[in-house]
mmCIF file of C-alpha atoms in Angstrom:
data_model
loop_
_atom_site.group_PDB
_atom_site.id
_atom_site.type_symbol
_atom_site.label_atom_id
_atom_site.label_comp_id
_atom_site.label_asym_id
_atom_site.label_seq_id
_atom_site.Cartn_x
_atom_site.Cartn_y
_atom_site.Cartn_z
ATOM 1 C CA UNK A 227 93.067 92.141 55.458
ATOM 2 C CA UNK A 228 89.377 92.101 55.846
ATOM 3 C CA UNK A 229 88.942 95.405 53.927
ATOM 4 C CA UNK A 230 90.930 94.296 51.131
ATOM 5 C CA UNK A 231 88.876 90.977 50.952
ATOM 6 C CA UNK A 232 85.722 93.095 50.872
ATOM 7 C CA UNK A 233 86.904 95.409 48.078
ATOM 8 C CA UNK A 234 87.625 92.426 45.651
ATOM 9 C CA UNK A 235 84.034 91.613 44.883
ATOM 10 C CA UNK A 236 83.323 95.357 44.145
ATOM 11 C CA UNK A 237 86.232 95.602 41.736
ATOM 12 C CA UNK A 238 85.333 92.209 40.056
ATOM 13 C CA UNK A 239 81.623 93.322 39.591
ATOM 14 C CA UNK A 240 82.684 96.709 38.041
ATOM 15 C CA UNK A 241 85.018 94.816 35.670
ATOM 16 C CA UNK A 242 82.318 92.372 34.706
ATOM 17 C CA UNK A 243 79.434 94.582 34.598
ATOM 18 C CA UNK A 244 79.749 95.702 30.905
ATOM 19 C CA UNK A 245 81.968 94.958 28.086
ATOM 20 C CA UNK A 246 83.346 98.184 26.428
ATOM 21 C CA UNK A 247 82.779 96.664 22.944
ATOM 22 C CA UNK A 248 79.147 96.116 23.789
ATOM 23 C CA UNK A 249 78.543 99.641 24.998
ATOM 24 C CA UNK A 250 80.317 101.082 21.990
ATOM 25 C CA UNK A 251 78.062 98.832 19.755
ATOM 26 C CA UNK A 252 75.064 100.408 21.410
ATOM 27 C CA UNK A 253 76.267 104.054 21.117
ATOM 28 C CA UNK A 254 76.915 103.230 17.370
ATOM 29 C CA UNK A 255 73.445 101.738 16.894
ATOM 30 C CA UNK A 256 71.942 104.778 18.393
ATOM 31 C CA UNK A 257 71.959 106.608 15.158
ATOM 32 C CA UNK A 258 69.818 103.806 13.823
ATOM 33 C CA UNK A 259 67.089 103.851 16.541
ATOM 34 C CA UNK A 260 68.994 100.717 18.187
ATOM 35 C CA UNK A 261 67.796 98.471 15.118
ATOM 36 C CA UNK A 262 70.324 95.910 16.182
ATOM 37 C CA UNK A 263 69.274 95.945 19.707
ATOM 38 C CA UNK A 264 65.463 96.292 19.391
ATOM 39 C CA UNK A 265 63.245 93.073 19.650
ATOM 40 C CA UNK A 266 59.612 92.473 19.793
ATOM 41 C CA UNK A 267 57.338 95.097 20.984
ATOM 42 C CA UNK A 268 56.627 94.510 24.895
ATOM 43 C CA UNK A 269 53.125 94.567 26.207
ATOM 44 C CA UNK A 270 52.261 98.216 27.277
ATOM 45 C CA UNK A 271 52.729 98.726 30.988
ATOM 46 C CA UNK A 272 51.000 101.939 30.896
ATOM 47 C CA UNK A 273 48.766 101.958 27.678
ATOM 48 C CA UNK A 274 47.616 105.726 28.623
ATOM 49 C CA UNK A 275 50.986 107.027 27.955
ATOM 50 C CA UNK A 276 50.825 108.159 24.336
ATOM 51 C CA UNK A 277 53.793 108.139 22.188
ATOM 52 C CA UNK A 278 55.800 105.580 24.397
ATOM 53 C CA UNK A 279 56.756 102.329 23.209
ATOM 54 C CA UNK A 280 58.991 99.548 24.958
ATOM 55 C CA UNK A 281 60.724 96.723 23.157
ATOM 56 C CA UNK A 282 62.452 93.591 24.444
ATOM 57 C CA UNK A 283 66.169 93.867 23.600
ATOM 58 C CA UNK A 284 67.747 91.413 21.352
ATOM 59 C CA UNK A 285 71.049 92.127 22.921
ATOM 60 C CA UNK A 286 72.008 92.342 26.372
ATOM 61 C CA UNK A 287 75.091 93.723 28.047
ATOM 62 C CA UNK A 288 77.418 91.293 30.094
ATOM 63 C CA UNK A 289 76.411 91.234 33.701
ATOM 64 C CA UNK A 290 72.963 92.968 33.046
ATOM 65 C CA UNK A 291 69.760 91.412 34.542
ATOM 66 C CA UNK A 292 67.438 92.961 31.983
ATOM 67 C CA UNK A 293 67.693 95.261 28.948
ATOM 68 C CA UNK A 294 65.218 96.804 26.924
ATOM 69 C CA UNK A 295 64.576 99.698 24.080
ATOM 70 C CA UNK A 296 62.294 102.597 24.681
ATOM 71 C CA UNK A 297 61.148 104.827 21.981
ATOM 72 C CA UNK A 298 59.335 108.222 22.842
ATOM 73 C CA UNK A 299 57.713 110.674 20.542
ATOM 74 C CA UNK A 300 56.182 113.796 22.020
ATOM 75 C CA UNK A 301 54.548 116.405 19.826
ATOM 76 C CA UNK A 302 54.001 119.537 21.990
ATOM 77 C CA UNK A 303 52.819 122.983 20.830
ATOM 78 C CA UNK A 304 56.355 124.462 21.297
ATOM 79 C CA UNK A 305 58.578 121.320 20.469
ATOM 80 C CA UNK A 306 58.776 118.020 18.932
ATOM 81 C CA UNK A 307 60.974 115.482 20.695
ATOM 82 C CA UNK A 308 61.934 111.852 19.573
ATOM 83 C CA UNK A 309 64.044 109.812 21.965
ATOM 84 C CA UNK A 310 65.155 106.187 21.663
ATOM 85 C CA UNK A 311 67.071 104.595 24.619
ATOM 86 C CA UNK A 312 68.585 101.280 25.322
ATOM 87 C CA UNK A 313 68.794 100.426 28.832
ATOM 88 C CA UNK A 314 70.316 97.837 31.116
ATOM 89 C CA UNK A 315 69.963 96.998 34.693
ATOM 90 C CA UNK A 316 72.556 95.889 37.123
ATOM 91 C CA UNK A 317 70.821 95.275 40.346
ATOM 92 C CA UNK A 318 74.030 94.244 42.267
ATOM 93 C CA UNK A 319 75.636 97.664 41.747
ATOM 94 C CA UNK A 320 74.652 100.348 44.093
ATOM 95 C CA UNK A 321 77.500 102.765 43.639
ATOM 96 C CA UNK A 322 78.888 104.905 40.796
ATOM 97 C CA UNK A 323 82.488 104.932 42.110
ATOM 98 C CA UNK A 324 85.677 106.595 40.527
ATOM 99 C CA UNK A 325 86.594 103.181 38.841
ATOM 100 C CA UNK A 326 83.396 103.034 37.175
ATOM 101 C CA UNK A 327 83.382 106.682 35.878
ATOM 102 C CA UNK A 328 86.786 106.185 34.675
ATOM 103 C CA UNK A 329 85.821 102.957 32.664
ATOM 104 C CA UNK A 330 82.793 104.671 31.115
ATOM 105 C CA UNK A 331 85.110 107.750 30.110
ATOM 106 C CA UNK A 332 87.756 105.494 28.716
ATOM 107 C CA UNK A 333 85.018 103.494 26.546
ATOM 108 C CA UNK A 334 82.936 106.352 25.471
ATOM 109 C CA UNK A 335 84.767 109.199 23.784
ATOM 110 C CA UNK A 336 82.789 112.400 24.717
ATOM 111 C CA UNK A 337 82.184 115.383 27.024
ATOM 112 C CA UNK A 338 81.693 114.539 30.479
ATOM 113 C CA UNK A 339 78.623 116.362 32.019
ATOM 114 C CA UNK A 340 80.197 118.203 35.021
ATOM 115 C CA UNK A 341 76.842 118.449 36.579
ATOM 116 C CA UNK A 342 76.735 114.774 37.152
ATOM 117 C CA UNK A 343 76.242 113.924 41.001
ATOM 118 C CA UNK A 344 77.063 110.849 43.036
ATOM 119 C CA UNK A 345 74.126 108.885 41.697
ATOM 120 C CA UNK A 346 74.372 109.949 38.083
ATOM 121 C CA UNK A 347 77.022 110.106 35.350
ATOM 122 C CA UNK A 348 76.623 111.324 31.716
ATOM 123 C CA UNK A 349 78.821 111.442 28.873
ATOM 124 C CA UNK A 350 77.824 113.222 25.739
ATOM 125 C CA UNK A 351 79.157 111.160 22.927
ATOM 126 C CA UNK A 352 77.755 113.532 20.456
ATOM 127 C CA UNK A 353 75.690 116.756 20.937
ATOM 128 C CA UNK A 354 74.821 119.579 18.427
ATOM 129 C CA UNK A 355 72.722 122.493 19.564
ATOM 130 C CA UNK A 356 71.204 125.422 17.795
ATOM 131 C CA UNK A 357 68.277 127.738 18.209
ATOM 132 C CA UNK A 358 66.268 125.078 16.273
ATOM 133 C CA UNK A 359 66.834 122.514 18.813
ATOM 134 C CA UNK A 360 69.335 119.675 19.515
ATOM 135 C CA UNK A 361 70.365 116.193 18.550
ATOM 136 C CA UNK A 362 72.384 114.073 21.003
ATOM 137 C CA UNK A 363 73.629 110.881 21.822
ATOM 138 C CA UNK A 364 74.435 110.335 25.525
ATOM 139 C CA UNK A 365 75.582 107.557 28.000
ATOM 140 C CA UNK A 366 74.097 107.898 31.436
ATOM 141 C CA UNK A 367 74.480 105.815 34.473
ATOM 142 C CA UNK A 368 71.886 106.092 37.432
ATOM 143 C CA UNK A 369 71.907 104.423 40.614
ATOM 144 C CA UNK A 370 69.220 104.063 43.182
ATOM 145 C CA UNK A 371 68.724 102.014 46.277
ATOM 146 C CA UNK A 372 65.846 100.171 44.925
ATOM 147 C CA UNK A 373 66.943 99.086 41.424
ATOM 148 C CA UNK A 374 70.667 99.303 41.653
ATOM 149 C CA UNK A 375 72.529 100.646 38.497
ATOM 150 C CA UNK A 376 70.731 101.426 35.058
ATOM 151 C CA UNK A 377 72.986 102.153 32.224
ATOM 152 C CA UNK A 378 71.355 104.300 29.361
ATOM 153 C CA UNK A 379 72.383 104.889 25.859
ATOM 154 C CA UNK A 380 69.969 107.653 24.263
ATOM 155 C CA UNK A 381 69.555 109.336 21.176
ATOM 156 C CA UNK A 382 67.618 112.412 21.255
ATOM 157 C CA UNK A 383 66.307 114.845 18.556
ATOM 158 C CA UNK A 384 64.501 117.879 19.632
ATOM 159 C CA UNK A 385 63.022 120.518 17.393
ATOM 160 C CA UNK A 386 61.645 123.859 18.599
ATOM 161 C CA UNK A 387 58.540 125.004 16.920
ATOM 162 C CA UNK A 388 58.064 128.602 16.342
ATOM 163 C CA UNK A 389 60.052 131.160 18.459
ATOM 164 C CA UNK A 390 61.504 130.228 21.886
ATOM 165 C CA UNK A 391 63.916 127.514 23.193
ATOM 166 C CA UNK A 392 61.439 124.795 24.311
ATOM 167 C CA UNK A 393 63.979 122.049 23.805
ATOM 168 C CA UNK A 394 66.357 123.766 26.306
ATOM 169 C CA UNK A 395 63.890 124.087 29.046
#
């Protein structure tokens, strides 16, 4: 009886953590640099990091404490990477359990990353690779003891410069 009672809040939290339509909207908006989600530019937390910008989120997911949009542009000698990510923090969730994995998989059509571990779960909603680089949209759930769960939706475009596979390293 006690075990059943303790399990109820966990199931309720997982069900209230995000609405599938909100996650689908974020995945759809990834192709546009999260234009519908991106708000005002936040004050830089580390101005020394060149090519990194953080924006306040105009839209937050149900149950999230905070959400933001981060844009990164790296131009290295062997590759160029542009990545934009929408992330939301759920500080009351400390475990990526089977129910959460199934819920994410039902919501986001794509290929589950089999290398995911107990503290990380990734679904590739779209990924195209070639010798020239890759373009990808992914949904990743990450959990740690200090912050709880962070749910990311990322759009990445990496282009190899010259010979080599810098984007795959």
